[in-house]
Amino acid sequence: MLPHSEDVHGTAKRFAELEETVRQMILEGLGVAKYHEAQNESTWHLLRMSEYKAPNADEKWIGYVSHQDTNSLSVVCQHEVDGLEMQTRDGEWILVKPSPTSLIVMVGNALRAWTNGRLHAPFHRVMVRGDVTRYSAILFSVPECMIQAPDELVDEDHPPRFKPYRHDDFVRFCVSEEGARHEDKLKAFCGV
């Protein structure tokens, strides 16, 4: 049964409200809350529903390859079937197992760059196994402004890590032949 458009719109609205609240908390924690409203005005949201067919096997299959999101924040809702894995900073892959009433919020490369590398954008992938199809809903917050760390987040202890860039230009780089050659696409695109 397909969801009604009102249900999808309502879900997207609640995800966007959560994303905005989490982003506000992050900015407050970094001491740069004054930028929150400007970020809201230059952010749009994309809701994607994903289906990962069951491979009918005990071995894990790659449902979606390892990557970092290009956007600011991603809000993920898994439905009953696990499969999202994140790579720790030391390279270990771990299965993300939220409670049935929890959502997963991940930092993307736009927020990593905007915070001058103070936030980590984890590599993640979807691995599926067994005979049950995996479904998820993901909200991406996409910036339409210049991504540039504010002066408050750049100092002697935190020198500039990324050159300013436009999100659309970065996305084009990521899907280009040149971008495909790099694991850390943000660093390759605009790293200092």
Tab-separated table of C-alpha atoms in Angstrom:
chain	number	residue	atom	x	y	z
A	1	MET	CA	0.000	0.000	0.000
A	2	LEU	CA	1.397	3.369	-1.021
A	3	PRO	CA	1.472	6.166	1.564
A	4	HIS	CA	-0.872	9.128	1.119
A	5	SER	CA	0.780	12.385	0.107
A	6	GLU	CA	-0.486	14.028	3.333
A	7	ASP	CA	1.273	11.333	5.383
A	8	VAL	CA	4.517	11.789	3.461
A	9	HIS	CA	4.322	15.569	3.748
A	10	GLY	CA	3.599	15.349	7.492
A	11	THR	CA	6.544	12.995	8.006
A	12	ALA	CA	8.868	15.254	6.017
A	13	LYS	CA	7.724	18.267	8.048
A	14	ARG	CA	8.428	16.513	11.372
A	15	PHE	CA	11.835	15.312	10.128
A	16	ALA	CA	12.665	18.880	9.023
A	17	GLU	CA	11.669	20.245	12.431
A	18	LEU	CA	13.939	17.696	14.108
A	19	GLU	CA	16.797	18.522	11.716
A	20	GLU	CA	16.415	22.234	12.465
A	21	THR	CA	16.425	21.595	16.222
A	22	VAL	CA	19.526	19.390	16.063
A	23	ARG	CA	21.336	21.933	13.868
A	24	GLN	CA	20.406	24.708	16.315
A	25	MET	CA	21.781	22.629	19.209
A	26	ILE	CA	25.026	22.052	17.303
A	27	LEU	CA	25.459	25.752	16.551
A	28	GLU	CA	24.681	26.670	20.162
A	29	GLY	CA	27.219	24.106	21.367
A	30	LEU	CA	29.854	25.642	19.112
A	31	GLY	CA	29.003	29.172	20.277
A	32	VAL	CA	27.762	30.314	16.861
A	33	ALA	CA	23.975	30.210	17.353
A	34	LYS	CA	23.618	33.631	15.702
A	35	TYR	CA	24.024	31.900	12.299
A	36	HIS	CA	21.074	29.545	12.793
A	37	GLU	CA	18.395	31.735	11.203
A	38	ALA	CA	20.533	32.483	8.140
A	39	GLN	CA	21.156	28.761	7.707
A	40	ASN	CA	17.420	28.050	7.960
A	41	GLU	CA	16.663	30.599	5.264
A	42	SER	CA	19.179	29.027	2.877
A	43	THR	CA	18.323	25.359	3.510
A	44	TRP	CA	15.879	23.170	1.634
A	45	HIS	CA	14.955	19.578	2.417
A	46	LEU	CA	14.712	16.431	0.348
A	47	LEU	CA	12.863	13.340	1.611
A	48	ARG	CA	13.851	10.052	0.037
A	49	MET	CA	12.175	6.710	0.594
A	50	SER	CA	14.508	3.763	-0.001
A	51	GLU	CA	13.880	0.085	-0.594
A	52	TYR	CA	16.655	-2.494	-0.406
A	53	LYS	CA	15.466	-5.831	-1.742
A	54	ALA	CA	16.198	-8.878	0.389
A	55	PRO	CA	18.990	-10.957	-1.158
A	56	ASN	CA	17.591	-14.189	0.332
A	57	ALA	CA	21.031	-15.040	1.663
A	58	ASP	CA	22.810	-15.255	4.999
A	59	GLU	CA	25.797	-13.351	3.624
A	60	LYS	CA	25.701	-9.557	3.678
A	61	TRP	CA	25.176	-7.794	0.351
A	62	ILE	CA	25.945	-4.169	-0.321
A	63	GLY	CA	22.658	-2.299	-0.639
A	64	TYR	CA	24.405	1.071	-0.926
A	65	VAL	CA	28.177	1.635	-1.101
A	66	SER	CA	30.320	3.436	1.461
A	67	HIS	CA	30.030	7.222	1.218
A	68	GLN	CA	29.716	10.481	3.137
A	69	ASP	CA	26.637	12.624	2.585
A	70	THR	CA	27.262	15.913	0.779
A	71	ASN	CA	24.549	17.867	2.610
A	72	SER	CA	24.430	19.370	6.126
A	73	LEU	CA	22.465	16.813	8.153
A	74	SER	CA	20.616	13.602	7.300
A	75	VAL	CA	17.772	12.194	9.384
A	76	VAL	CA	17.242	8.451	8.876
A	77	CYS	CA	14.302	6.316	9.903
A	78	GLN	CA	14.803	2.554	9.500
A	79	HIS	CA	11.712	0.360	9.376
A	80	GLU	CA	12.146	-2.950	11.241
A	81	VAL	CA	15.154	-4.229	9.257
A	82	ASP	CA	18.662	-3.082	10.238
A	83	GLY	CA	21.372	-2.570	7.680
A	84	LEU	CA	22.878	0.881	8.151
A	85	GLU	CA	26.550	0.611	9.061
A	86	MET	CA	28.901	3.453	10.013
A	87	GLN	CA	32.645	3.496	9.954
A	88	THR	CA	34.305	4.563	13.194
A	89	ARG	CA	37.218	6.979	13.067
A	90	ASP	CA	39.582	4.014	13.479
A	91	GLY	CA	38.130	2.287	10.401
A	92	GLU	CA	35.877	-0.321	12.027
A	93	TRP	CA	32.401	-0.851	10.554
A	94	ILE	CA	29.599	-1.010	13.129
A	95	LEU	CA	25.916	-1.788	12.697
A	96	VAL	CA	23.657	1.094	13.729
A	97	LYS	CA	20.839	-0.365	15.832
A	98	PRO	CA	18.500	2.365	17.030
A	99	SER	CA	15.443	1.569	19.102
A	100	PRO	CA	12.196	1.204	17.139
A	101	THR	CA	11.225	4.724	18.227
A	102	SER	CA	14.568	6.395	17.416
A	103	LEU	CA	15.877	8.254	14.402
A	104	ILE	CA	19.489	8.521	13.280
A	105	VAL	CA	20.978	11.965	12.601
A	106	MET	CA	24.236	12.109	10.645
A	107	VAL	CA	26.512	15.025	9.834
A	108	GLY	CA	27.244	15.564	6.153
A	109	ASN	CA	30.212	17.220	4.468
A	110	ALA	CA	28.541	20.650	4.187
A	111	LEU	CA	28.302	20.927	7.986
A	112	ARG	CA	31.754	19.386	8.362
A	113	ALA	CA	33.179	22.168	6.156
A	114	TRP	CA	31.042	24.928	7.709
A	115	THR	CA	32.289	23.958	11.196
A	116	ASN	CA	35.885	23.932	9.930
A	117	GLY	CA	36.177	20.200	10.528
A	118	ARG	CA	34.980	20.311	14.133
A	119	LEU	CA	32.220	17.842	13.221
A	120	HIS	CA	32.857	14.445	11.677
A	121	ALA	CA	30.907	13.309	8.602
A	122	PRO	CA	30.951	9.507	8.945
A	123	PHE	CA	31.358	7.116	6.070
A	124	HIS	CA	28.329	4.855	6.020
A	125	ARG	CA	26.776	2.140	3.874
A	126	VAL	CA	23.767	-0.132	3.747
A	127	MET	CA	24.333	-3.868	4.033
A	128	VAL	CA	21.390	-6.232	3.637
A	129	ARG	CA	20.963	-9.942	4.263
A	130	GLY	CA	18.198	-12.474	4.793
A	131	ASP	CA	14.785	-12.623	3.222
A	132	VAL	CA	13.129	-9.394	4.433
A	133	THR	CA	13.238	-6.219	2.336
A	134	ARG	CA	14.670	-3.166	4.137
A	135	TYR	CA	12.888	0.186	3.968
A	136	SER	CA	14.021	3.573	5.186
A	137	ALA	CA	13.045	7.224	4.948
A	138	ILE	CA	15.821	9.817	4.831
A	139	LEU	CA	15.584	13.592	5.030
A	140	PHE	CA	18.544	15.543	3.656
A	141	SER	CA	19.049	19.221	4.568
A	142	VAL	CA	20.649	20.927	1.586
A	143	PRO	CA	22.343	24.343	1.861
A	144	GLU	CA	21.938	26.903	-0.933
A	145	CYS	CA	24.484	29.352	0.455
A	146	MET	CA	28.246	29.625	0.279
A	147	ILE	CA	29.734	27.009	2.621
A	148	GLN	CA	32.368	28.856	4.613
A	149	ALA	CA	33.420	28.479	8.230
A	150	PRO	CA	32.556	31.558	10.279
A	151	ASP	CA	35.458	33.524	11.752
A	152	GLU	CA	34.549	32.287	15.242
A	153	LEU	CA	35.462	28.716	14.227
A	154	VAL	CA	38.836	29.605	12.696
A	155	ASP	CA	41.770	30.463	14.949
A	156	GLU	CA	45.360	29.520	15.722
A	157	ASP	CA	44.287	26.166	17.193
A	158	HIS	CA	41.812	25.554	14.352
A	159	PRO	CA	43.358	26.863	11.114
A	160	PRO	CA	41.194	26.858	7.959
A	161	ARG	CA	40.637	23.299	6.716
A	162	PHE	CA	38.445	23.968	3.658
A	163	LYS	CA	38.110	26.712	1.054
A	164	PRO	CA	34.648	28.271	0.654
A	165	TYR	CA	32.439	26.510	-1.896
A	166	ARG	CA	28.911	26.207	-3.238
A	167	HIS	CA	27.085	22.967	-2.482
A	168	ASP	CA	25.973	22.432	-6.094
A	169	ASP	CA	29.583	22.688	-7.300
A	170	PHE	CA	30.640	20.097	-4.727
A	171	VAL	CA	27.856	17.701	-5.753
A	172	ARG	CA	28.922	18.015	-9.402
A	173	PHE	CA	32.512	17.233	-8.374
A	174	CYS	CA	31.380	14.177	-6.381
A	175	VAL	CA	29.676	12.603	-9.408
A	176	SER	CA	32.473	13.516	-11.830
A	177	GLU	CA	35.237	11.179	-12.984
A	178	GLU	CA	37.726	13.180	-10.934
A	179	GLY	CA	35.547	13.051	-7.808
A	180	ALA	CA	35.004	9.298	-8.149
A	181	ARG	CA	38.750	8.779	-7.697
A	182	HIS	CA	38.739	10.205	-4.165
A	183	GLU	CA	37.472	8.649	-0.973
A	184	ASP	CA	37.384	11.944	0.951
A	185	LYS	CA	35.723	14.024	-1.742
A	186	LEU	CA	35.450	17.190	0.375
A	187	LYS	CA	39.165	17.239	1.085
A	188	ALA	CA	39.920	16.625	-2.598
A	189	PHE	CA	37.493	19.331	-3.707
A	190	CYS	CA	38.325	22.179	-1.352
A	191	GLY	CA	40.781	21.011	1.316
A	192	VAL	CA	43.437	23.509	2.396
